[in-house]
Short mmCIF file of C-alpha atoms in Angstrom, two decimals:
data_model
loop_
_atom_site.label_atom_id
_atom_site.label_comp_id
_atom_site.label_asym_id
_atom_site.label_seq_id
_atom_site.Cartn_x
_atom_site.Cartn_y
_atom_site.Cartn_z
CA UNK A 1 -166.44 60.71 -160.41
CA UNK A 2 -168.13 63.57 -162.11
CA UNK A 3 -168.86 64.72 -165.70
CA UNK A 4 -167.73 68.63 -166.36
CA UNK A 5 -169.38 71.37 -167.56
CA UNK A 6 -168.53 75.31 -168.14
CA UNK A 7 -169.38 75.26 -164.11
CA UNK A 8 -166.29 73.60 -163.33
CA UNK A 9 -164.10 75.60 -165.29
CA UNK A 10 -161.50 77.63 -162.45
CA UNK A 11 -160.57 80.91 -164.43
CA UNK A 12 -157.56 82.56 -163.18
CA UNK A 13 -158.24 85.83 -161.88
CA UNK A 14 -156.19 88.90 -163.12
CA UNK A 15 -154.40 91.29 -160.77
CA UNK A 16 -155.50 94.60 -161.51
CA UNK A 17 -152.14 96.11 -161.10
CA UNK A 18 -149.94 93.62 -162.34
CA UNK A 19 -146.77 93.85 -164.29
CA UNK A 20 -145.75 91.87 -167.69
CA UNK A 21 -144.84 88.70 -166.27
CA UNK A 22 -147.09 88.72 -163.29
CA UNK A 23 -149.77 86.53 -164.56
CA UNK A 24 -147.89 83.58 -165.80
CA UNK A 25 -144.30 82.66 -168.18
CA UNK A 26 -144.50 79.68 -169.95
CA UNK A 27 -141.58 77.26 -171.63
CA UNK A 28 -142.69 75.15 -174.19
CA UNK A 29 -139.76 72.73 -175.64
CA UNK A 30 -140.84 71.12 -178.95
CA UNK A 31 -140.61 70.41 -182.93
CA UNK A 32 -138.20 68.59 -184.99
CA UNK A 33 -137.62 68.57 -188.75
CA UNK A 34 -141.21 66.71 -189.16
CA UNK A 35 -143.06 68.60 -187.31
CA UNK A 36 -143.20 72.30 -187.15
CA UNK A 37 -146.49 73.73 -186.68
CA UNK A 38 -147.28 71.78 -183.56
CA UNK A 39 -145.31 74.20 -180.85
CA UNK A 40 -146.75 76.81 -182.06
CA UNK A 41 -150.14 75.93 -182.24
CA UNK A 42 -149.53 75.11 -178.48
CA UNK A 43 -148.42 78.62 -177.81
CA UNK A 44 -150.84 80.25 -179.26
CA UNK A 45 -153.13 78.34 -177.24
CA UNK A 46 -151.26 78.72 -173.95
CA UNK A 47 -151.50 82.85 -174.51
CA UNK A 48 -155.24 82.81 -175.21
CA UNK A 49 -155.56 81.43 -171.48
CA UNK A 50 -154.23 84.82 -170.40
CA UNK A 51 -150.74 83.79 -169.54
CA UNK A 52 -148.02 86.42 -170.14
CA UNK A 53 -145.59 84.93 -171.70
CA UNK A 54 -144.71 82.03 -173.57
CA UNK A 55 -141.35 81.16 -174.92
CA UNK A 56 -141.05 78.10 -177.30
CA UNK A 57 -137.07 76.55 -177.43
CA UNK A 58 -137.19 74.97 -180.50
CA UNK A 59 -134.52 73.34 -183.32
CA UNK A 60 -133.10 76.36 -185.35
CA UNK A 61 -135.40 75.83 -188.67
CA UNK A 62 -138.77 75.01 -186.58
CA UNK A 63 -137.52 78.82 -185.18
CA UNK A 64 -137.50 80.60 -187.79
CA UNK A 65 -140.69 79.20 -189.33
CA UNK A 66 -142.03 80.06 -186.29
CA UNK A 67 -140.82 83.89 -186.21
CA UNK A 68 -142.51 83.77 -189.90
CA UNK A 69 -145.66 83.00 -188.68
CA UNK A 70 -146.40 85.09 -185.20
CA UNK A 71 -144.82 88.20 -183.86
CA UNK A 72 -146.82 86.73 -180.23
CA UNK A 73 -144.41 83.94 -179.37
CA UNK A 74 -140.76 84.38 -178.12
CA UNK A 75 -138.13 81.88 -179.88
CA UNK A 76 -135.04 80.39 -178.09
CA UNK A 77 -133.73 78.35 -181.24
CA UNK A 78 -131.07 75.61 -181.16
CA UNK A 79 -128.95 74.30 -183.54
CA UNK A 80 -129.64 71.04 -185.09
CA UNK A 81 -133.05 69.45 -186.20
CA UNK A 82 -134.01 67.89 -183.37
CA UNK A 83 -132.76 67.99 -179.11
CA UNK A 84 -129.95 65.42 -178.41
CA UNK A 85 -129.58 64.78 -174.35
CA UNK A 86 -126.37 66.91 -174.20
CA UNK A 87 -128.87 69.95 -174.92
CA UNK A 88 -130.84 69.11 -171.63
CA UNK A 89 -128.40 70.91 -169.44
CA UNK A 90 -128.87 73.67 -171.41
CA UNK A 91 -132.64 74.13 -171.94
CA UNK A 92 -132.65 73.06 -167.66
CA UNK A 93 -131.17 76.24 -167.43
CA UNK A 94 -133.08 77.90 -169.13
CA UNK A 95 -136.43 76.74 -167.26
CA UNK A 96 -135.83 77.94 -164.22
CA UNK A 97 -137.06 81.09 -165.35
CA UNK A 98 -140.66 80.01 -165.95
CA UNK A 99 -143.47 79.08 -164.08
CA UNK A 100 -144.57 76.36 -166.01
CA UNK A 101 -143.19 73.36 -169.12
CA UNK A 102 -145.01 71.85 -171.91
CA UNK A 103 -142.54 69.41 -173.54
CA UNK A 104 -143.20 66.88 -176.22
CA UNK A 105 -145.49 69.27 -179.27
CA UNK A 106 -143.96 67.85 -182.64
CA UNK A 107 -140.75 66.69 -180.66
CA UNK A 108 -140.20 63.55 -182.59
CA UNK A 109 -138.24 60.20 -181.17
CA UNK A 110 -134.71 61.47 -182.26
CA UNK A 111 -135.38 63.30 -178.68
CA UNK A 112 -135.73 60.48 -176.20
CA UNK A 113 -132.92 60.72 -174.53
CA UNK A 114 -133.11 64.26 -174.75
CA UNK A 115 -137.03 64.46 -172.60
CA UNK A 116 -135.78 61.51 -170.11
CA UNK A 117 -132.55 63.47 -168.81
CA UNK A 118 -134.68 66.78 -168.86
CA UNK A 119 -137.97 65.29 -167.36
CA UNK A 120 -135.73 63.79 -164.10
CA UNK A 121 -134.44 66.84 -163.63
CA UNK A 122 -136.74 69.55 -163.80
CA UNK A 123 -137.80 70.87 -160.59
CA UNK A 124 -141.18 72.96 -162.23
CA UNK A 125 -144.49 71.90 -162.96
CA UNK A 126 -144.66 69.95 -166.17
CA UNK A 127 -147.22 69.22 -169.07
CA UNK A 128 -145.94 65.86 -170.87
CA UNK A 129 -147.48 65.55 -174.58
CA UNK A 130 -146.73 63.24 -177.78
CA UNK A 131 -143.31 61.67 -177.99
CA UNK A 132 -142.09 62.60 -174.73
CA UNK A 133 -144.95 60.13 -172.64
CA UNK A 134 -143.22 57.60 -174.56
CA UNK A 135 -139.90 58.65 -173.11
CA UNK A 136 -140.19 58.11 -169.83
CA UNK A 137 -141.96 56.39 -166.62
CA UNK A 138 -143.98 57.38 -163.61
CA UNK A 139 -141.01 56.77 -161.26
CA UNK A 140 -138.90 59.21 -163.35
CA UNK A 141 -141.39 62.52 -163.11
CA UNK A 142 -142.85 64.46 -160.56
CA UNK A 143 -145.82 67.29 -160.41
CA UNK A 144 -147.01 66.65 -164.15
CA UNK A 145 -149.79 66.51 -165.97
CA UNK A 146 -149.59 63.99 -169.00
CA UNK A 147 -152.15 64.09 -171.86
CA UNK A 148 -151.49 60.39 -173.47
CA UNK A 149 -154.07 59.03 -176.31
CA UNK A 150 -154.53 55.64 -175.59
CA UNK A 151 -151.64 54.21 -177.79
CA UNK A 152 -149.42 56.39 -175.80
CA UNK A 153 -151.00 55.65 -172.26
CA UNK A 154 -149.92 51.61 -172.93
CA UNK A 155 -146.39 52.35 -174.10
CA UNK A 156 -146.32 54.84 -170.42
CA UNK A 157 -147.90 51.82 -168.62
CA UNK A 158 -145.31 49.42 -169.96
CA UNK A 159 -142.36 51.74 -169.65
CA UNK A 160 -143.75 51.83 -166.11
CA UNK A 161 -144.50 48.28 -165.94
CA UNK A 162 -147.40 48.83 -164.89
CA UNK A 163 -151.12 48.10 -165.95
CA UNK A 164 -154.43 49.66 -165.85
CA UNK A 165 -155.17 48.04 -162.26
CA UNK A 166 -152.49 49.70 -160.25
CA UNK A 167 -151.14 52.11 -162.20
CA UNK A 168 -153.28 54.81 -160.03
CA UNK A 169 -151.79 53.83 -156.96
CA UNK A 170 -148.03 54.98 -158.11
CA UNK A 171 -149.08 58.71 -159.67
CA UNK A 172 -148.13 60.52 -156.93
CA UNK A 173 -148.70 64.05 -157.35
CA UNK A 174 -149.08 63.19 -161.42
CA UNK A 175 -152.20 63.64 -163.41
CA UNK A 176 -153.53 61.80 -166.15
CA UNK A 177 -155.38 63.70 -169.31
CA UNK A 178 -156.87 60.49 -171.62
CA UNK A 179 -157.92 62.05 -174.78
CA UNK A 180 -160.98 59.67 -176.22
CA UNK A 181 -164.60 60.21 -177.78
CA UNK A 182 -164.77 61.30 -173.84
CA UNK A 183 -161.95 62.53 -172.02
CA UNK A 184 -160.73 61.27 -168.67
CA UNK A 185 -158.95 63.03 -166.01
CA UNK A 186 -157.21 61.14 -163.20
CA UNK A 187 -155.52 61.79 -160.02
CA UNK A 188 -154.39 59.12 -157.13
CA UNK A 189 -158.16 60.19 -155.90
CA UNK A 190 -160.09 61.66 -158.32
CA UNK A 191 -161.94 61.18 -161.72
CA UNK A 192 -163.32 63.60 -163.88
CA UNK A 193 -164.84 62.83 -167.44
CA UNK A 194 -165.29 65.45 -170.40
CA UNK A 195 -167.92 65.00 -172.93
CA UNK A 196 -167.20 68.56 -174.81
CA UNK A 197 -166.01 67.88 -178.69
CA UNK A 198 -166.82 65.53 -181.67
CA UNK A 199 -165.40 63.36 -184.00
CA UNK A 200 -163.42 65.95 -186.08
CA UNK A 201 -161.38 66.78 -182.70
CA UNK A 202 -159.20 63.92 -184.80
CA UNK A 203 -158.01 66.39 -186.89
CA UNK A 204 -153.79 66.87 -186.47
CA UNK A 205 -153.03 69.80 -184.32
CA UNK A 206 -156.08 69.64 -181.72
CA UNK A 207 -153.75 67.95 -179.27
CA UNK A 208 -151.12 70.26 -179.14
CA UNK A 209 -153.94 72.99 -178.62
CA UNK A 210 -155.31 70.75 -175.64
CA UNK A 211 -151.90 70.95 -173.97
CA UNK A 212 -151.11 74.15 -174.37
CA UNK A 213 -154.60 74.93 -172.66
CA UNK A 214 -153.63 72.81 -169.97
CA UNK A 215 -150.01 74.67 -169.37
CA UNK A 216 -151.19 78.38 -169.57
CA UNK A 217 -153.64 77.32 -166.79
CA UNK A 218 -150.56 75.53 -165.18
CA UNK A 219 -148.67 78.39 -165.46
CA UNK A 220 -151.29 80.88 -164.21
CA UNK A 221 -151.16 78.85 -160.75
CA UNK A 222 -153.98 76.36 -161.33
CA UNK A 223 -153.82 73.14 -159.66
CA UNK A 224 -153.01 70.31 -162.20
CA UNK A 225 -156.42 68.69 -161.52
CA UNK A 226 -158.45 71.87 -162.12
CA UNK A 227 -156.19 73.16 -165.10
CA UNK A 228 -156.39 69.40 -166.70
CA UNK A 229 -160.25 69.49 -166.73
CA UNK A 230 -159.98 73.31 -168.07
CA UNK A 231 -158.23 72.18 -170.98
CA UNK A 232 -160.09 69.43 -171.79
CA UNK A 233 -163.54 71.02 -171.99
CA UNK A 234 -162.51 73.87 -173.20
CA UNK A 235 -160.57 72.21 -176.31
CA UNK A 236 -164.03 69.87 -176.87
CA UNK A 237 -165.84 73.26 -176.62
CA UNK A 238 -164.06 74.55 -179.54
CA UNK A 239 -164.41 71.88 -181.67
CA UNK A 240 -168.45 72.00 -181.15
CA UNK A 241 -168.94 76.26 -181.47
CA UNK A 242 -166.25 75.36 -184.85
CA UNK A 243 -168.58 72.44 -185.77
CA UNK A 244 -171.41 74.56 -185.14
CA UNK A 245 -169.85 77.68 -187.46
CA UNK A 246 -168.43 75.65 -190.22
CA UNK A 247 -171.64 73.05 -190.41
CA UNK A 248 -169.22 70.14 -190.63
CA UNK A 249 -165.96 68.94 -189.96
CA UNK A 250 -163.97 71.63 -192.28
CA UNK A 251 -162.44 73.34 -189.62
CA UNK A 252 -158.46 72.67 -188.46
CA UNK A 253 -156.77 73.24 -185.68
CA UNK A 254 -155.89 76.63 -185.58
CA UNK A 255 -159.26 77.54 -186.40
CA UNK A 256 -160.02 76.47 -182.43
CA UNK A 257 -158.03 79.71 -181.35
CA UNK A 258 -160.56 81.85 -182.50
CA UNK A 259 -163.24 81.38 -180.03
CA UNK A 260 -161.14 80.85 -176.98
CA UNK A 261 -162.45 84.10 -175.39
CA UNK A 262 -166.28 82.92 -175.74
CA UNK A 263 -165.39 79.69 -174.06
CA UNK A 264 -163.92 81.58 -171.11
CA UNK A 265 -166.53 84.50 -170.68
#
């Protein structure tokens, strides 16, 4: 067990002559008709790791709201408000072309079936978020990281059927990201606990910029441990340098973007 700091943090390293591309492409699948903002929030987050590339497949409208509000982020839209399961084999496809997932930002329950049939089949490293832990079980996934609140961590468990005693011993190759007052990271054999952030890290929107930290460092070729405990204390090291700037809890989630650099140097 061990409590991070900036130390711990495993930057990717750059190669000087790459090509666009070369240094990570990242698939985030997301939004519904409630919930717009959240994919892109994770986007924008996933690029200020250094990634390449990010591509969010989102519900037609969530799209073009999306176009509207960055020029950074590449749209694959669908048609309909949210992802029914017949759209899996589709947006499988369409995967294979990327390093790394993110599913679940703003994806709503209308998708269920939708992140079950996708998350059993996906052969690429996966960041699980929101809705989609409540979709699915620890049998059914494979190589992901999953970044439950607690509420969401008991409905996984019980999908599972499994409880906080011997849940560890079925992960696998899956990690565990509890969000809290202090974050906990968890493998089959390792803990790690993150004390970065502060109460207003409660504000809508942090989460989504938490796991799209986590898949940019996915994507980049991180290990899921390592990029896990990136994303967590970088994320509660925005929220203090934005609790620091604004002198109180004023600040939103898009507001954590802007220091991402300083966190990294």
């Amino acid at each position: 067990m061990k409590n991070l700091s900036k130390k711990d943090t495993v930057i990717p390293k750059r190669k000087p002559k790459s090509h666009k591309g070369d240094n990570g492409r990242v698939l985030i699948i997301g939004g519904s008709k409630d919930y717009v903002g959240a994919v892109a929030l994770a986007g924008l987050a996933a690029l200020r790791t250094g990634v390449d590339w990010v591509t969010v497949a989102v519900p037609e409208k969530v799209g073009w709201a999306i176009n509207a509000l960055t020029p950074d982020l590449v749209v694959k839209k669908y048609k309909g408000d949210d992802f029914c399961a017949s759209r899996a084999k589709d947006v499988l496809k369409l995967a294979q072309g990327f390093d790394a997932v993110l599913i679940g930002n703003g994806i709503g329950m209308n998708a269920k079936q939708f992140c079950k049939t996708f998350l059993s089949k996906i052969n690429k490293p996966c960041v699980i978020d929101a809705d989609a832990i409540k979709a699915i079980n620890i049998q059914s996934i494979n190589n992901c990281i999953l970044t439950p609140h607690k509420k969401e961590f008991n409905i996984f468990l019980k999908n599972s059927k499994l409880n906080e005693n011997n849940y560890r011993t079925k992960l696998k190759n899956n990690i565990i990201l509890l969000k809290g007052p202090i974050d906990t990271i968890i493998s089959k054999n390792k803990t790690a606990y993150n004390k970065t952030g502060n109460p207003g890290m409660t504000k809508a929107g942090t989460g989504d910029v938490l796991a799209g930290l986590c898949v940019g460092f996915v994507g980049q070729g991180i290990d899921l441990f390592s990029s896990a405990c990136n994303a967590a204390y970088i994320n509660g090291a925005l929220g203090d340098l934005q609790l620091k700037k604004k002198k109180g809890f004023s600040y939103i989630a898009s507001d954590l973007l802007e220091d991402v650099k300083k966190v990294l140097k």
